[in-house]
Coordinates of C-alpha atoms in Angstrom, one line a residue:
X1 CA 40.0 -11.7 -11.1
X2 CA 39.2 -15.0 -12.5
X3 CA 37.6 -14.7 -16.1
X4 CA 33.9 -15.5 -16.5
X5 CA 32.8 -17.8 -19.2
X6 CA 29.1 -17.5 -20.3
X7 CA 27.9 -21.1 -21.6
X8 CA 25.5 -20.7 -24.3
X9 CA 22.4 -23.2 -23.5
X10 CA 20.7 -24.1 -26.7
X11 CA 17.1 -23.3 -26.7
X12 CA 14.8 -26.2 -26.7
X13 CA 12.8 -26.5 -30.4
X14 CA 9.5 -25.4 -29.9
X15 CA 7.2 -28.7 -30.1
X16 CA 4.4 -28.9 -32.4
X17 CA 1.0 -29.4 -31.4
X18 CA -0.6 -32.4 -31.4
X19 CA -4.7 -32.7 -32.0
X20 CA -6.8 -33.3 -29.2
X21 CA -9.3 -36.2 -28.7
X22 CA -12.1 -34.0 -30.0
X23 CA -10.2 -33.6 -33.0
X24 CA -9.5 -37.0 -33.8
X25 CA -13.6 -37.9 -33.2
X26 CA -14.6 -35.0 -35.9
X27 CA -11.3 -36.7 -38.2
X28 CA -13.5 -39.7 -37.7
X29 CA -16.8 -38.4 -38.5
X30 CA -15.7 -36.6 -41.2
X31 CA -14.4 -39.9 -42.3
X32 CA -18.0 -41.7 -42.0
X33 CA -19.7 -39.0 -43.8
X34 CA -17.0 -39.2 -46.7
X35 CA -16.9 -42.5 -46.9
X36 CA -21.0 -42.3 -47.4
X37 CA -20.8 -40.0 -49.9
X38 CA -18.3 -41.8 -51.8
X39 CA -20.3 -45.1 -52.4
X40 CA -23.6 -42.9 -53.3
X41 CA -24.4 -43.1 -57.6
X42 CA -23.3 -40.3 -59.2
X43 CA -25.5 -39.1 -62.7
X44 CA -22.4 -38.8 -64.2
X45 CA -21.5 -42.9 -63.9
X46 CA -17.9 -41.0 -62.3
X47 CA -16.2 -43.7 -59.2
X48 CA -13.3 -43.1 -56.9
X49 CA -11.0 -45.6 -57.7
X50 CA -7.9 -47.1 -55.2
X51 CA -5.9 -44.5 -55.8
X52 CA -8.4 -41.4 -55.4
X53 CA -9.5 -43.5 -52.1
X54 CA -5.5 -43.0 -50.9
X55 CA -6.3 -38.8 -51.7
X56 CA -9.5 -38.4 -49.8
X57 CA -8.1 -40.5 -47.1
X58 CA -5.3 -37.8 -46.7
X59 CA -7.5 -35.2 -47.1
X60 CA -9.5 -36.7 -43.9
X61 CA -6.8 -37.1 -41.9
X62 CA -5.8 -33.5 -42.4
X63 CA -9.2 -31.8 -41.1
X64 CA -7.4 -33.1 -37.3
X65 CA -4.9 -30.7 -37.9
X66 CA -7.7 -28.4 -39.2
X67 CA -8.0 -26.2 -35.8
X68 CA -4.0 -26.0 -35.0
X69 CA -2.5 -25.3 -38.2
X70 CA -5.5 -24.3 -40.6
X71 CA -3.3 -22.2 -43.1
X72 CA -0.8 -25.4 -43.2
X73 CA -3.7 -27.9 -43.6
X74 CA -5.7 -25.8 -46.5
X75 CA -2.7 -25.6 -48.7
X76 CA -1.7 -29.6 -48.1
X77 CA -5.4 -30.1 -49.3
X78 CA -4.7 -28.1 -52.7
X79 CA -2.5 -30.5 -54.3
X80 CA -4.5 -33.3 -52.8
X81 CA -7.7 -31.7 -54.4
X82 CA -6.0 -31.5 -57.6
X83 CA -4.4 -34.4 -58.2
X84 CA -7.8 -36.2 -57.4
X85 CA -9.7 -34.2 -59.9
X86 CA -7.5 -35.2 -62.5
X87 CA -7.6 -38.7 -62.1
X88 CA -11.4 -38.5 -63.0
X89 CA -12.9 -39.5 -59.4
X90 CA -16.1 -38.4 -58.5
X91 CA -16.0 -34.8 -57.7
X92 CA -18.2 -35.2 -54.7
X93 CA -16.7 -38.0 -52.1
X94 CA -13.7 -35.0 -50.9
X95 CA -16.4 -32.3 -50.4
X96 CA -16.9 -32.7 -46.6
X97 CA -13.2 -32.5 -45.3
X98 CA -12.5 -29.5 -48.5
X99 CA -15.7 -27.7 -46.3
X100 CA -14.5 -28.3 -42.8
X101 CA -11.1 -26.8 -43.3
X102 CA -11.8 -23.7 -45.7
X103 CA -14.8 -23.2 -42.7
X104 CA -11.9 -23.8 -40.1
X105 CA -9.3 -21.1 -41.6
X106 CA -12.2 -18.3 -41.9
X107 CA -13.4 -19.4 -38.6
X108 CA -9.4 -18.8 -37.3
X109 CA -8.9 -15.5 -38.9
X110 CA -7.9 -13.1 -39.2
X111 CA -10.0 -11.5 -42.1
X112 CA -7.1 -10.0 -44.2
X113 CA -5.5 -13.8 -44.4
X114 CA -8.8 -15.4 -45.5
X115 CA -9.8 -12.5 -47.9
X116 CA -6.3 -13.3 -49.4
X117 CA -5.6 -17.0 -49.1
X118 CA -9.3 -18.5 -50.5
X119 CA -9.5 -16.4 -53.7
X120 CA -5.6 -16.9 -54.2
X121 CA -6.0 -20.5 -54.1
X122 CA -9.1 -20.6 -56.0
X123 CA -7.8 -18.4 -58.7
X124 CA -4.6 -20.7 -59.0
X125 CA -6.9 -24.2 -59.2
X126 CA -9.0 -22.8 -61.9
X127 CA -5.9 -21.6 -63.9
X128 CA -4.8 -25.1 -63.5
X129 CA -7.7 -27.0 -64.2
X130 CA -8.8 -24.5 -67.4
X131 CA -5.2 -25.2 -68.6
X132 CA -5.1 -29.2 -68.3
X133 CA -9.1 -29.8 -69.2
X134 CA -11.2 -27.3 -70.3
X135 CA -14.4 -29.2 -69.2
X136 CA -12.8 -29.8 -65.6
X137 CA -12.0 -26.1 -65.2
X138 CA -15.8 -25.4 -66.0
X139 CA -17.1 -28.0 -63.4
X140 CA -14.6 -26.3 -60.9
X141 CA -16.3 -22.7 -61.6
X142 CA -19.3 -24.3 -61.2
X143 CA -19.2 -25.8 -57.8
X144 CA -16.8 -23.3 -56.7
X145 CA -20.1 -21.8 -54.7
X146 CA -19.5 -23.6 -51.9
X147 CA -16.1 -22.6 -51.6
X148 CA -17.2 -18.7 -50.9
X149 CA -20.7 -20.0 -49.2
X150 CA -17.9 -21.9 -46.2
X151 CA -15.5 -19.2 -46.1
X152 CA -18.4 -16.4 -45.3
X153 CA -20.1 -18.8 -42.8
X154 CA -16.9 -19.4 -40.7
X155 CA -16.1 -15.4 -40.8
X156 CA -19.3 -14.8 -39.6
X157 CA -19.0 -17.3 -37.0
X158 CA -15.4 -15.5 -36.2
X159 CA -16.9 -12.3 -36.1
X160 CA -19.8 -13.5 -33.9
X161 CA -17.0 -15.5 -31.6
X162 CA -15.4 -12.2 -31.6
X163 CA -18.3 -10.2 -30.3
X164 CA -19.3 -12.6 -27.6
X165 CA -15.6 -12.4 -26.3
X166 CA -15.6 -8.6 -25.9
X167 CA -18.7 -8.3 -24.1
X168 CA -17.4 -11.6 -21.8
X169 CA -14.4 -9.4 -21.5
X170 CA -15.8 -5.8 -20.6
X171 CA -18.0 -7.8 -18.5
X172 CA -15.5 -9.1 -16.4
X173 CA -13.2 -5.8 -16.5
X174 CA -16.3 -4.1 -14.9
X175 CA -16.4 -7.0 -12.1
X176 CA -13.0 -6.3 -11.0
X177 CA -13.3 -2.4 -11.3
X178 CA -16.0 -2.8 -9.5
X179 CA -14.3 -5.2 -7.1
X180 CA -11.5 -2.9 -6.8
X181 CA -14.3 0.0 -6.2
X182 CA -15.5 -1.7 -3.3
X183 CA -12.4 -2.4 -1.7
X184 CA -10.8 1.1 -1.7
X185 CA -13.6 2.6 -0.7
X186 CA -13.6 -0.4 2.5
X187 CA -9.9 0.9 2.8
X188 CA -11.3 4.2 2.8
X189 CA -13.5 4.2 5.1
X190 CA -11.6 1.9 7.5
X191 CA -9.0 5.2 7.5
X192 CA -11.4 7.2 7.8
X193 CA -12.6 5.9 11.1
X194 CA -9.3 5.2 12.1
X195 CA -8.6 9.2 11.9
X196 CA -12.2 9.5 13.8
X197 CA -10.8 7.3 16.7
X198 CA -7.3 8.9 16.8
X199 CA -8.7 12.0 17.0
X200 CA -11.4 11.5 19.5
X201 CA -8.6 9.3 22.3
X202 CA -6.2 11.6 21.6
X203 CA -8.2 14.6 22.0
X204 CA -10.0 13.4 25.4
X205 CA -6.9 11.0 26.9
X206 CA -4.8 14.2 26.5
X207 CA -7.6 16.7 28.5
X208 CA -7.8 13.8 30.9
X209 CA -4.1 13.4 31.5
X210 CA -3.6 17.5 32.1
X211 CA -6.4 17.6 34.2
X212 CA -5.7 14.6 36.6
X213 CA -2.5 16.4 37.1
X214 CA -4.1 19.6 38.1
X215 CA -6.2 17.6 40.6
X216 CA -2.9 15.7 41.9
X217 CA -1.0 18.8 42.4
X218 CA -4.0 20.6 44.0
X219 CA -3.2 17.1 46.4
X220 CA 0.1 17.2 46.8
X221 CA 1.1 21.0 46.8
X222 CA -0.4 22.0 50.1
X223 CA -2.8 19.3 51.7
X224 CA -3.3 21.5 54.9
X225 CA -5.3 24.2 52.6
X226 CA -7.1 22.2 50.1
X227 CA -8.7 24.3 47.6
X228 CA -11.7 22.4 47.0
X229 CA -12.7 24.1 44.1
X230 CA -10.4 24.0 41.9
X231 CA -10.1 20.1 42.7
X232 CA -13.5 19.6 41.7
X233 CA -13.3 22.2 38.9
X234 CA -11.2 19.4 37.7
X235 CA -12.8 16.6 38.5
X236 CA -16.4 18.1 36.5
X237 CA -13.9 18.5 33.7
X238 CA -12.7 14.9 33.5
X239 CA -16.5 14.1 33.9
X240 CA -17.3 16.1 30.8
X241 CA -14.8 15.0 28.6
X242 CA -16.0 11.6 29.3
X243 CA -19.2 12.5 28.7
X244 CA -18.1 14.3 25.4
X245 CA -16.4 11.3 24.5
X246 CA -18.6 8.4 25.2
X247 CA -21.2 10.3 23.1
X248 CA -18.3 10.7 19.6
X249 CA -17.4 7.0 20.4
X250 CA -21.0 5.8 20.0
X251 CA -22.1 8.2 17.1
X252 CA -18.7 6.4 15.5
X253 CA -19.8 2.7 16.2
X254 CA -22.8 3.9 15.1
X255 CA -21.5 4.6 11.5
X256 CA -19.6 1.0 11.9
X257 CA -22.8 -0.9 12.8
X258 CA -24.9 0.6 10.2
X259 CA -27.7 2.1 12.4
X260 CA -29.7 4.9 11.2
X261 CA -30.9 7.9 13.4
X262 CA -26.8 8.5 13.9
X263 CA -26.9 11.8 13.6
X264 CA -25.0 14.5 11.5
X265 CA -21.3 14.5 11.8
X266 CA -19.5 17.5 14.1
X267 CA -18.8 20.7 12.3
X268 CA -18.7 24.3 13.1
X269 CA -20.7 24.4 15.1
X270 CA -18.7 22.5 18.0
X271 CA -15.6 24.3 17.8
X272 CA -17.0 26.0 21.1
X273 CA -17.1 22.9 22.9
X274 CA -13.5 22.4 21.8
X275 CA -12.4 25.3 23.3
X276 CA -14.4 25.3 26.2
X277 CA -13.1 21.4 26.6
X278 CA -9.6 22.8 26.2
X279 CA -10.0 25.5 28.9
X280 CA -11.1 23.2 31.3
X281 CA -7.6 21.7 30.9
X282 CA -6.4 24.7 32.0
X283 CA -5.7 26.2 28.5
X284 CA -6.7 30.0 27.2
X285 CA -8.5 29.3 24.3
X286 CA -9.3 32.4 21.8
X287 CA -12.1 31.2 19.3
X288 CA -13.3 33.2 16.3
X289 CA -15.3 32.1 14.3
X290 CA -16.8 34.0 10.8
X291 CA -18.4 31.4 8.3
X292 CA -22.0 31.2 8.7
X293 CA -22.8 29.6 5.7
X294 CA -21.7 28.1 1.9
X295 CA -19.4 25.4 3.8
X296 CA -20.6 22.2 2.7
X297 CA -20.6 19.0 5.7
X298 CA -17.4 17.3 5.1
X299 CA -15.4 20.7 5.1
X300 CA -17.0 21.6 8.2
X301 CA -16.1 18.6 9.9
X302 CA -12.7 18.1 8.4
X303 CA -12.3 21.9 10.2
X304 CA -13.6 20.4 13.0
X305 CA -10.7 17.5 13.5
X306 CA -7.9 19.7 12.3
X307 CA -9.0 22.4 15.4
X308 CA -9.6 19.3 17.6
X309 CA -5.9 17.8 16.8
X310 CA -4.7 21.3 17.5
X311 CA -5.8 21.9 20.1
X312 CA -5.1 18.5 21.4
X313 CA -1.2 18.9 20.5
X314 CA -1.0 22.5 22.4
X315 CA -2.7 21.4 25.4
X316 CA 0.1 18.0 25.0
X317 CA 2.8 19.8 24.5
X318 CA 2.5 23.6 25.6
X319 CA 1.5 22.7 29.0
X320 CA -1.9 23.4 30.9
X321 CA -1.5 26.5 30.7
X322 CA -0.7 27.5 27.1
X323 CA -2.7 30.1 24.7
X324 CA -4.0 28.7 21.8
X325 CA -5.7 31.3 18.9
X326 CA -8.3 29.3 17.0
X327 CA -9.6 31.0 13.8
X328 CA -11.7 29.8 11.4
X329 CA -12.7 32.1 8.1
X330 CA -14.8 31.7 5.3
X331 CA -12.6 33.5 2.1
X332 CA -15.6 34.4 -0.1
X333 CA -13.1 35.5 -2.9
X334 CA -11.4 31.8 -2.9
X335 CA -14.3 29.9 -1.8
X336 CA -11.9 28.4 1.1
X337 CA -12.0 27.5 4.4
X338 CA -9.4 29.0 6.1
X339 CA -8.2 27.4 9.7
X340 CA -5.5 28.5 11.9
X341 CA -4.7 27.1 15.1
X342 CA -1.5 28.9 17.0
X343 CA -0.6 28.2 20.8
X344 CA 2.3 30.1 22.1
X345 CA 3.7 26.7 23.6
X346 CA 7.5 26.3 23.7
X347 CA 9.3 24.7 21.2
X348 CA 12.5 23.2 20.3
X349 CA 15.2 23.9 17.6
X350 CA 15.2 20.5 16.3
X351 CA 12.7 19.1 13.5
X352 CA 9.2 18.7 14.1
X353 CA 7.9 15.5 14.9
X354 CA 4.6 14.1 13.4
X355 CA 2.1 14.7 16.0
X356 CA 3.5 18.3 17.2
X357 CA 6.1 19.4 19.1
X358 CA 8.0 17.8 21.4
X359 CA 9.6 19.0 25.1
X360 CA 11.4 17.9 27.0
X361 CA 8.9 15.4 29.0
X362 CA 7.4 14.3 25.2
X363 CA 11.1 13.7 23.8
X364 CA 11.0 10.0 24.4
X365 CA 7.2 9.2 23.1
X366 CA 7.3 8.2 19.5
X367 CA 5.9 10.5 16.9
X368 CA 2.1 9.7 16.7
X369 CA -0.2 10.5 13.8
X370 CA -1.5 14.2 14.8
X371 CA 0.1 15.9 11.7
X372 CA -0.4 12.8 8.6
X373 CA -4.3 12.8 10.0
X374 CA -5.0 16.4 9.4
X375 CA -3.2 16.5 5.9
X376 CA -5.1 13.4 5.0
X377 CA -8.3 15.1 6.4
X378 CA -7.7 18.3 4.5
X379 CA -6.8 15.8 1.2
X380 CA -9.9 14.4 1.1
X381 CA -11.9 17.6 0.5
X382 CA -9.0 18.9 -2.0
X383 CA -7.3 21.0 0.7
X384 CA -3.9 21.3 2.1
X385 CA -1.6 21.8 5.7
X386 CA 1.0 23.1 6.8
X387 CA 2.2 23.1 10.1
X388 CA 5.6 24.2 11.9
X389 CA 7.1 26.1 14.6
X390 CA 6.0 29.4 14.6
X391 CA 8.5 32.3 12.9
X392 CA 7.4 35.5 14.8
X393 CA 7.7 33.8 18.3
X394 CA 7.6 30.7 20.6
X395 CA 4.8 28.1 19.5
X396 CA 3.6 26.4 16.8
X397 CA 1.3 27.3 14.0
X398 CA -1.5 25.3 12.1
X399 CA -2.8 26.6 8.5
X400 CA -5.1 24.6 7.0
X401 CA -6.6 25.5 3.2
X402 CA -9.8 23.7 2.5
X403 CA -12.0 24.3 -0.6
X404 CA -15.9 24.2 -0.3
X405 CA -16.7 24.6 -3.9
X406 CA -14.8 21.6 -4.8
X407 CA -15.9 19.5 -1.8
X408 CA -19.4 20.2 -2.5
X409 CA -19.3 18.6 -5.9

């Protein structure tokens, strides 16, 4: 194995920032305003000579730095400051750009660094000046207002800046919360019908499918005796499931279109129409039914789809001709729904497929969404599934656990 060799790459030197256009125009009006105030009399007959001209010049030029670097810039203007004052210029002509950059550093923050960087420096100058000239260190004291009047405008600026910035802030964190609101519950409801529509085809393509059969067998099996009645028996029941399903369909579109007057959702209530649209399929439904009230809407109609899918899979799967027990309890002592829906269908040893069992003539579909919509059904409400082969005989079993205190709040 051939040895690796890691070449170090040298990291590139951060580069410093440059000022902007904007800064150099304020350099330059700070400039005009400086330059002003240097040619205006002063009581005390003090000028700015060539020299002290060189100083404020500097001190000009460093207020365009002011707003990238305004620790850097203050204490490059302390010596400048200094050294001026000395030389006996006139104390006022450097008092614009001194303004602009203490303002500038209180204005950048944070507090602790200004509360310990303007009286630092102040204290230092007036040592200084009290130590060279007596008389200069008392003029500084004196106009040393303005110093402390600058730093507490640009910290209340900053803490103004700072304010605005928050509310901008939780302002546009509530946006996208409630952006991010509006699309999950989009991507909940969108579910939520899809379930609606699974459940529904399913339910009444399935009943459609076992019934045709009946009819073609009653056909095929002995055409010399046609028993006319059970062909039509099973004709009325296509015609009903039709019916039952044109009429879910359009209270669904309903919901999608937004059009009032569409009617409560299916609950308890219907379960008979269930069984009774199972039997017609030839199944022997057994429906009991003991919760007459305290079941808020959505439980009832979550109940409603997890019987419905039940049923759908034992009529699918156990054959025309399969038992199914439907029972659906109110536990007053848990405050639950109970549902259980058992066929005595056959099963098969293997693992259970999503969407019920599977025989031997459903081994090749694909495993649909029977089983993830009733546990996402029974989620919703706070409830839970479960659903296997049955362990005290052929079949499979359906237990559903659905709260009604908690779905009612």
């Amino acid at each position: 194995m051939k040895d690796v060799v890691t070449v170090g790459v040298r990291p590139e030197r951060r580069r410093l920032e440059r000022p902007t256009r904007r800064d150099w125009l304020t350099c330059a009006v700070v400039g005009a305003l400086t330059a002003a105030t240097g040619f205006l009399p002063h009581s005390d007959g003090k000028v700015t000579d060539a020299l002290g001209w060189v100083l404020v010049a500097a001190m000009v030029l460093l207020t365009a730095w002011r707003r990238l670097y305004p620790l850097g810039a203050l204490l490059a203007l302390v010596p400048l400051q200094l050294t001026y004052h000395l030389l006996g210029n006139a104390p006022t002509t450097p008092v614009v750009a001194s303004m602009l950059i203490i303002y500038s550093l209180a204005v950048a923050g944070p507090r602790r660094r200004t509360l310990v960087v303007v009286p630092t420096l102040l204290a230092l100058a007036l040592t200084m000046m009290l130590t060279v000239n007596v008389h200069k260190g008392l003029e500084l004291v004196r106009t040393s207002g303005w110093i402390v009047a600058c730093t507490l405008l640009g910290e209340a600026v900053r803490v103004h800046r700072s304010y605005v910035g928050a509310i901008v802030e939780r302002a546009e964190r509530a946006e996208r919360t409630r952006e991010e609101t509006a699309a999950r519950r989009v991507a909940e409801e969108r579910l939520r019908i899809a379930r609606d529509l699974h459940d529904l085809l399913a339910h009444s393509i399935t009943l459609i499918g076992v019934q045709t059969s009946v009819a073609a067998h009653v056909l095929n099996a002995d055409p010399a005796r046609l028993d006319r009645a059970t062909l039509a028996q099973a004709l009325d029941g296509i015609a009903d499931t039709c019916r039952e399903a044109r009429g879910e369909l359009k209270r669904t579109l309903e919901v999608l279109r937004a059009e009032e007057g569409s009617g409560p959702p299916p609950g308890l209530g219907s379960l008979a129409d269930l069984g009774r649209a199972a039997e017609s399929a030839g199944a022997v439904v057994s429906l009991s039914v003991a919760a007459d009230g305290g079941v808020p809407p959505a439980v009832g109609a979550t109940a409603y789809r997890i019987v419905q899918q039940g049923l759908t899979n034992a009529v699918q799967h156990g054959g025309p001709a399969v038992g199914v027990q439907v029972s659906v309890v109110l536990d007053e002592a848990s405050s639950a729904l109970l549902v259980d829906v058992v066929d005595d269908g056959p099963v098969t040893d293997g693992p259970v497929t999503d969407g019920a069992l599977t025989d031997g003539a459903a081994a090749d579909r694909p495993p649909g969404f029977g089983l993830v919509g009733m546990r996402e059904r029974a989620r919703s409400v706070g409830g839970t599934v479960a659903a296997g082969p049955r362990t005290d005989g052929p079949g499979f079993a359906v237990r559903a656990v659905l709260p009604c205190a908690r779905a009612a709040e």
